[in-house]
Short mmCIF file of C-alpha atoms in Angstrom, two decimals:
data_model
loop_
_atom_site.label_atom_id
_atom_site.label_comp_id
_atom_site.label_asym_id
_atom_site.label_seq_id
_atom_site.Cartn_x
_atom_site.Cartn_y
_atom_site.Cartn_z
CA UNK A 54 0.00 0.00 0.00
CA UNK A 55 2.86 2.28 0.70
CA UNK A 56 3.98 2.43 -2.89
CA UNK A 57 2.30 5.79 -3.28
CA UNK A 58 5.56 7.33 -2.07
CA UNK A 59 7.31 5.73 -4.89
CA UNK A 60 5.14 7.50 -7.38
CA UNK A 61 5.74 10.77 -5.64
CA UNK A 62 9.45 10.12 -5.84
CA UNK A 63 9.29 10.00 -9.60
CA UNK A 64 7.82 13.42 -9.92
CA UNK A 65 10.95 15.02 -11.22
CA UNK A 66 10.47 13.21 -14.47
CA UNK A 67 6.78 13.59 -14.88
CA UNK A 68 7.01 16.68 -17.02
CA UNK A 69 6.00 16.06 -20.60
CA UNK A 70 9.32 16.04 -22.34
CA UNK A 71 10.76 13.43 -20.05
CA UNK A 72 8.06 10.87 -20.61
CA UNK A 73 7.12 11.74 -24.15
CA UNK A 74 9.98 9.62 -25.36
CA UNK A 75 8.41 6.51 -23.94
CA UNK A 76 6.74 5.66 -27.21
CA UNK A 77 9.98 4.71 -28.88
CA UNK A 78 11.45 2.63 -26.11
CA UNK A 79 11.08 -1.03 -25.31
CA UNK A 80 8.39 -2.33 -23.00
CA UNK A 81 10.61 -2.33 -19.95
CA UNK A 82 11.60 1.27 -20.48
CA UNK A 83 8.05 2.23 -21.23
CA UNK A 84 6.88 0.53 -18.06
CA UNK A 85 9.45 2.34 -15.95
CA UNK A 86 8.40 5.64 -17.43
CA UNK A 87 4.80 4.66 -17.02
CA UNK A 88 5.32 4.39 -13.29
CA UNK A 89 6.37 8.02 -13.34
CA UNK A 90 3.32 8.97 -15.35
CA UNK A 91 1.23 7.13 -12.77
CA UNK A 92 2.10 9.82 -10.23
CA UNK A 93 -0.55 11.86 -11.99
CA UNK A 94 -3.12 9.27 -11.05
CA UNK A 95 -2.17 9.18 -7.38
CA UNK A 96 -4.72 11.78 -6.41
CA UNK A 97 -7.48 9.24 -6.94
CA UNK A 98 -5.93 5.82 -7.58
CA UNK A 99 -3.64 3.32 -5.96
CA UNK A 100 -2.70 -0.11 -7.26
CA UNK A 101 -4.07 -2.11 -4.37
CA UNK A 102 -6.90 -0.14 -2.79
CA UNK A 103 -10.01 1.66 -3.80
CA UNK A 104 -9.94 5.40 -3.31
CA UNK A 105 -11.78 8.12 -5.23
CA UNK A 106 -11.02 5.81 -8.14
CA UNK A 107 -10.89 2.03 -8.22
CA UNK A 108 -7.79 -0.04 -7.56
CA UNK A 109 -5.63 -1.01 -10.53
CA UNK A 110 -4.28 -4.40 -9.53
CA UNK A 111 -5.59 -6.92 -12.03
CA UNK A 112 -6.79 -4.20 -14.38
CA UNK A 113 -5.73 -5.83 -17.64
CA UNK A 114 -8.40 -8.28 -18.71
CA UNK A 115 -10.94 -6.98 -16.23
CA UNK A 116 -14.46 -6.02 -17.25
CA UNK A 117 -15.13 -2.35 -16.63
CA UNK A 118 -17.07 -1.37 -13.55
CA UNK A 119 -16.50 -4.61 -11.67
CA UNK A 120 -14.07 -3.92 -8.84
CA UNK A 121 -15.75 -5.10 -5.68
CA UNK A 122 -16.51 -2.41 -3.17
CA UNK A 123 -16.11 0.53 -5.54
CA UNK A 124 -19.02 2.79 -6.38
CA UNK A 125 -18.90 3.33 -10.14
CA UNK A 126 -20.83 5.73 -12.28
CA UNK A 127 -23.81 4.24 -14.04
CA UNK A 128 -22.01 4.85 -17.31
CA UNK A 129 -19.01 2.75 -16.29
CA UNK A 130 -21.19 0.00 -14.90
CA UNK A 131 -22.97 -0.22 -18.24
CA UNK A 132 -19.91 0.23 -20.46
CA UNK A 133 -19.03 -3.47 -20.79
CA UNK A 134 -15.47 -2.74 -21.79
CA UNK A 135 -12.75 -5.29 -21.27
CA UNK A 136 -9.62 -3.41 -20.35
CA UNK A 137 -6.71 -4.20 -22.61
CA UNK A 138 -3.95 -2.13 -24.16
CA UNK A 139 -6.23 -0.80 -26.87
CA UNK A 140 -9.22 0.07 -24.73
CA UNK A 141 -7.09 1.57 -21.99
CA UNK A 142 -5.25 3.70 -24.53
CA UNK A 143 -8.53 4.99 -25.90
CA UNK A 144 -9.95 5.67 -22.46
CA UNK A 145 -6.85 7.43 -21.21
CA UNK A 146 -6.76 9.64 -24.28
CA UNK A 147 -10.29 10.90 -23.75
CA UNK A 148 -12.04 9.46 -20.69
CA UNK A 149 -15.26 11.42 -20.99
CA UNK A 150 -15.41 10.87 -24.73
CA UNK A 151 -14.78 7.12 -24.53
CA UNK A 152 -17.17 6.59 -21.63
CA UNK A 153 -19.56 9.52 -21.51
CA UNK A 154 -20.80 9.88 -17.99
CA UNK A 155 -17.69 8.49 -16.33
CA UNK A 156 -16.74 9.96 -12.98
CA UNK A 157 -13.17 10.22 -14.23
CA UNK A 158 -13.72 13.73 -15.44
CA UNK A 159 -10.29 14.65 -16.65
CA UNK A 160 -9.01 15.80 -20.00
CA UNK A 161 -6.98 12.69 -20.68
CA UNK A 162 -3.41 12.15 -21.78
CA UNK A 163 -2.87 13.50 -25.26
CA UNK A 164 0.65 12.19 -25.72
CA UNK A 165 0.56 8.69 -27.19
CA UNK A 166 3.97 7.84 -25.78
CA UNK A 167 2.88 8.71 -22.26
CA UNK A 168 -0.25 6.62 -22.64
CA UNK A 169 1.75 3.69 -23.96
CA UNK A 170 4.13 3.95 -21.03
CA UNK A 171 1.32 4.18 -18.53
CA UNK A 172 -0.54 1.21 -20.01
CA UNK A 173 2.69 -0.79 -20.04
CA UNK A 174 3.13 -0.11 -16.36
CA UNK A 175 -0.50 -0.83 -15.53
CA UNK A 176 -0.11 -4.17 -17.30
CA UNK A 177 2.50 -5.16 -14.73
CA UNK A 178 -0.04 -4.88 -11.92
CA UNK A 179 -1.05 -8.50 -12.08
CA UNK A 180 -2.34 -10.19 -8.98
CA UNK A 181 0.62 -11.69 -7.21
CA UNK A 182 3.08 -9.09 -8.47
CA UNK A 183 5.10 -7.00 -6.04
CA UNK A 184 2.52 -4.24 -5.75
CA UNK A 185 -0.45 -6.56 -5.92
CA UNK A 186 -0.39 -9.26 -3.28
CA UNK A 187 -3.12 -11.88 -3.48
CA UNK A 188 -5.10 -9.92 -0.91
CA UNK A 189 -5.38 -7.08 -3.40
CA UNK A 190 -7.60 -9.14 -5.67
CA UNK A 191 -10.82 -7.26 -6.35
CA UNK B 98 12.82 8.93 -2.39
CA UNK B 99 15.43 10.42 -0.21
CA UNK B 100 15.08 9.68 3.45
CA UNK B 101 14.00 12.49 5.64
CA UNK B 102 16.82 14.84 6.20
CA UNK B 103 16.69 15.84 9.79
CA UNK B 104 17.00 19.51 9.22
CA UNK B 105 15.71 21.71 11.93
CA UNK B 106 16.03 24.51 9.40
CA UNK B 107 13.63 22.77 7.07
CA UNK B 108 11.20 22.14 9.83
CA UNK B 109 11.46 25.69 10.93
CA UNK B 110 10.89 26.88 7.41
CA UNK B 111 7.88 24.66 7.08
CA UNK B 112 6.49 26.09 10.24
CA UNK B 113 7.25 29.62 9.19
CA UNK B 114 5.77 29.02 5.78
CA UNK B 115 2.64 27.51 7.20
CA UNK B 116 2.27 30.27 9.72
CA UNK B 117 2.73 32.82 7.00
CA UNK B 118 0.26 30.97 4.86
CA UNK B 119 -2.28 30.94 7.60
CA UNK B 120 -1.68 34.56 8.34
CA UNK B 121 -2.07 35.48 4.71
CA UNK B 122 -4.95 33.24 3.75
CA UNK B 123 -6.97 32.93 6.89
CA UNK B 124 -6.49 36.09 8.87
CA UNK B 125 -5.78 38.98 6.56
CA UNK B 126 -8.62 40.65 4.81
CA UNK B 127 -7.13 39.98 1.42
CA UNK B 128 -7.10 36.30 2.20
CA UNK B 129 -10.72 36.37 3.10
CA UNK B 130 -11.40 37.99 -0.23
CA UNK B 131 -9.48 35.25 -2.03
CA UNK B 132 -11.22 32.48 -0.16
CA UNK B 133 -14.54 34.18 -0.58
CA UNK B 134 -13.90 34.56 -4.28
CA UNK B 135 -13.25 30.88 -4.73
CA UNK B 136 -16.36 29.93 -2.86
CA UNK B 137 -18.35 32.50 -4.76
CA UNK B 138 -17.12 31.07 -8.04
CA UNK B 139 -18.16 27.60 -6.96
CA UNK B 140 -21.45 28.69 -5.54
CA UNK B 141 -22.14 30.77 -8.61
CA UNK B 142 -22.31 27.72 -10.83
CA UNK B 143 -26.07 27.91 -10.73
CA UNK B 144 -26.00 31.16 -12.66
CA UNK B 145 -24.32 29.59 -15.65
CA UNK B 146 -26.62 26.62 -15.35
CA UNK B 147 -29.65 28.85 -15.36
CA UNK B 148 -28.21 30.77 -18.29
CA UNK B 149 -28.35 27.79 -20.57
CA UNK B 150 -25.89 25.11 -19.57
CA UNK B 151 -27.34 21.82 -20.67
CA UNK B 152 -28.48 19.27 -18.15
CA UNK B 153 -25.89 16.79 -19.35
CA UNK B 154 -23.14 19.36 -19.04
CA UNK B 155 -24.28 20.18 -15.52
CA UNK B 156 -24.40 16.49 -14.66
CA UNK B 157 -20.86 16.09 -15.95
CA UNK B 158 -19.73 19.00 -13.80
CA UNK B 159 -21.45 17.43 -10.81
CA UNK B 160 -19.62 14.15 -11.42
CA UNK B 161 -16.28 15.95 -11.60
CA UNK B 162 -17.05 17.88 -8.44
CA UNK B 163 -18.07 14.75 -6.60
CA UNK B 164 -14.87 12.98 -7.60
CA UNK B 165 -12.98 15.97 -6.21
CA UNK B 166 -15.04 15.88 -3.03
CA UNK B 167 -14.23 12.21 -2.58
CA UNK B 168 -10.53 12.91 -2.94
CA UNK B 169 -10.73 15.89 -0.58
CA UNK B 170 -12.52 13.79 2.04
CA UNK B 171 -9.74 11.26 1.74
CA UNK B 172 -7.15 13.97 2.21
CA UNK B 173 -8.88 15.19 5.36
CA UNK B 174 -8.89 11.65 6.70
CA UNK B 175 -5.27 11.10 5.72
CA UNK B 176 -4.11 14.20 7.55
CA UNK B 177 -6.11 13.03 10.55
CA UNK B 178 -4.19 9.77 10.50
CA UNK B 179 -0.96 11.70 10.33
CA UNK B 180 -1.99 14.05 13.11
CA UNK B 181 -2.91 11.15 15.37
CA UNK B 182 0.14 9.09 14.50
CA UNK B 183 2.24 10.53 17.29
CA UNK B 184 5.08 10.76 14.79
CA UNK B 185 4.90 14.46 14.05
CA UNK B 186 6.75 17.15 15.89
CA UNK B 187 4.59 19.89 17.28
CA UNK B 188 5.73 22.24 14.54
CA UNK B 189 4.96 19.81 11.74
CA UNK B 190 1.71 18.84 13.40
CA UNK B 191 0.54 22.42 13.28
CA UNK B 192 1.29 22.50 9.56
CA UNK B 193 -0.57 19.24 8.98
CA UNK B 194 -3.59 20.51 10.84
CA UNK B 195 -3.52 23.74 8.84
CA UNK B 196 -3.37 21.80 5.56
CA UNK B 197 -6.18 19.56 6.72
CA UNK B 198 -8.21 22.68 7.39
CA UNK B 199 -7.66 23.79 3.81
CA UNK B 200 -8.97 20.49 2.53
CA UNK B 201 -12.02 20.85 4.73
CA UNK B 202 -12.60 24.25 3.18
CA UNK B 203 -12.27 22.72 -0.26
CA UNK B 204 -14.93 20.16 0.65
CA UNK B 205 -17.27 22.85 1.87
CA UNK B 206 -16.87 24.91 -1.29
CA UNK B 207 -17.22 21.93 -3.60
CA UNK B 208 -20.32 20.71 -1.79
CA UNK B 209 -21.83 24.14 -2.20
CA UNK B 210 -21.13 23.98 -5.93
CA UNK B 211 -22.73 20.56 -6.29
CA UNK B 212 -25.83 21.74 -4.51
CA UNK B 213 -25.98 24.89 -6.61
CA UNK B 214 -26.14 22.68 -9.69
CA UNK B 215 -28.97 20.67 -8.19
CA UNK B 216 -26.83 17.67 -7.38
CA UNK B 217 -26.14 15.68 -4.27
CA UNK B 218 -22.66 15.50 -2.87
CA UNK B 219 -20.87 12.27 -2.07
CA UNK B 220 -20.33 11.50 1.59
CA UNK B 221 -16.99 10.56 3.11
CA UNK B 222 -16.31 6.87 3.37
CA UNK B 223 -16.98 5.21 6.68
CA UNK B 224 -13.44 3.91 6.62
CA UNK B 225 -10.35 4.61 4.56
CA UNK B 226 -7.59 2.18 3.77
CA UNK B 227 -4.33 3.90 4.50
CA UNK B 228 -0.93 2.24 4.70
CA UNK B 229 -0.65 2.94 8.38
CA UNK B 230 1.63 -0.03 8.89
CA UNK B 231 4.22 1.84 6.88
CA UNK B 232 4.14 4.99 8.98
CA UNK B 233 7.20 4.52 11.12
CA UNK B 234 8.59 8.00 11.35
CA UNK B 235 7.75 11.57 10.53
CA UNK B 236 9.21 11.37 7.04
CA UNK B 237 6.83 8.53 6.21
CA UNK B 238 3.88 10.70 7.07
CA UNK B 239 5.27 13.60 5.09
CA UNK B 240 5.92 11.40 2.07
CA UNK B 241 2.45 9.97 2.26
CA UNK B 242 0.93 13.41 2.37
CA UNK B 243 3.18 14.67 -0.41
CA UNK B 244 2.05 11.86 -2.69
CA UNK B 245 -1.58 12.71 -2.11
CA UNK B 246 -1.00 16.40 -2.71
CA UNK B 247 0.94 15.80 -5.89
CA UNK B 248 -1.81 13.53 -7.17
CA UNK B 249 -4.38 16.16 -6.31
CA UNK B 250 -2.52 18.71 -8.39
CA UNK B 251 -2.78 16.41 -11.40
CA UNK B 252 -6.42 15.61 -10.71
CA UNK B 253 -7.40 19.27 -10.69
CA UNK B 254 -5.17 20.01 -13.68
CA UNK B 255 -6.96 17.28 -15.58
CA UNK B 256 -10.41 18.37 -14.47
CA UNK B 257 -10.11 22.07 -15.22
CA UNK B 258 -10.33 21.73 -19.02
CA UNK B 259 -13.32 19.42 -18.74
CA UNK B 260 -15.60 21.64 -16.67
CA UNK B 261 -18.40 23.03 -18.77
CA UNK B 262 -18.80 25.90 -16.34
CA UNK B 263 -15.86 28.28 -16.55
CA UNK B 264 -16.46 29.55 -13.02
CA UNK B 265 -15.96 26.03 -11.76
CA UNK B 266 -12.77 25.72 -13.76
CA UNK B 267 -11.50 28.93 -12.19
CA UNK B 268 -12.36 27.80 -8.71
CA UNK B 269 -10.72 24.44 -9.32
CA UNK B 270 -7.59 26.30 -10.39
CA UNK B 271 -7.56 28.16 -7.10
CA UNK B 272 -7.77 24.84 -5.24
CA UNK B 273 -5.02 23.40 -7.44
CA UNK B 274 -2.78 26.28 -6.44
CA UNK B 275 -3.39 25.50 -2.79
CA UNK B 276 -2.61 21.81 -3.28
CA UNK B 277 0.57 22.72 -5.13
CA UNK B 278 1.69 24.91 -2.24
CA UNK B 279 1.06 22.04 0.16
CA UNK B 280 3.10 19.74 -2.02
CA UNK B 281 6.00 22.18 -2.23
CA UNK B 282 6.08 22.71 1.53
CA UNK B 283 6.00 18.97 2.18
CA UNK B 284 8.78 18.35 -0.34
CA UNK B 285 10.89 20.99 1.31
CA UNK B 286 10.30 19.41 4.70
CA UNK B 287 11.56 16.15 3.22
CA UNK B 288 14.74 17.81 2.06
CA UNK B 289 13.68 17.72 -1.57
CA UNK B 290 13.59 20.50 -4.10
CA UNK B 291 10.24 22.06 -3.33
CA UNK B 292 9.63 23.04 -6.95
CA UNK B 293 11.34 20.41 -9.07
CA UNK B 294 10.22 21.63 -12.45
CA UNK B 295 8.53 24.31 -14.49
CA UNK B 296 5.61 22.24 -15.74
CA UNK B 297 3.41 19.59 -14.19
CA UNK B 298 0.36 17.83 -15.38
#
């Protein structure tokens, strides 16, 4: 749960130019940069606990609006989106456009490289990984 | 993350900064004007709504506001955990309590905005999951708070362009500025560069 510090620690590199290069790197590099991008999400999200936004452990492959114990918008509950690299990329680019009525009312990440890096990092949050102990399963 | 640098100077600066902040924003007349302006902007959302904002646009603004309220409630609770941890020096505790007070004011203003749009505000959770087992020393608490504040800056930065009501966007910007000041003070207390860059999103 304490990993939120780690995201804060990466803030120095969160500015656009630093992470915009993620699109051309390999997956490992993209993932590392994605962790820095994730600092932006830390106001509402954590990997292993529900906050103002739902937890992200086990996100890839999950059906939208199904994390136990989280109160979703009606729009997200009805969206029937399976989160994968493509759907996450589209949602992160324009959350309110991709799921009108979502509670995630932010402008989205316009830089494709940053989105790719963030999705690469989110994909590492599998149940049983370092940040996602079995108890974090939704 | 660097470990906490035990710098009495930093702590003193934090205290001085917070005291100055409180003096400027809570006690001086100009501060009252600023705070009142923000609240007025939030509470004035109904005017734009009445002037022709669509129902869907208003509902979207209400959703954004409620997400912000949820995050602000969490921040209030998080600072409470920190304040009750017994890990904070008296000087840092006073800063934490002052910051918590700001978040309470944010909640109040945001709730007023939701109601002005005809919506219903979200309530705080009955219980929050915080990594309390990781709070071993003062720097842990400061780092925890800094992470929340930094995330809040991004949340408001992302929300501002999405608000249909420009008054709400302006008020959210004033809250963002407050969160950013919190973040800078906390970073300085941790011995980090308080303003590590020119741009943040």
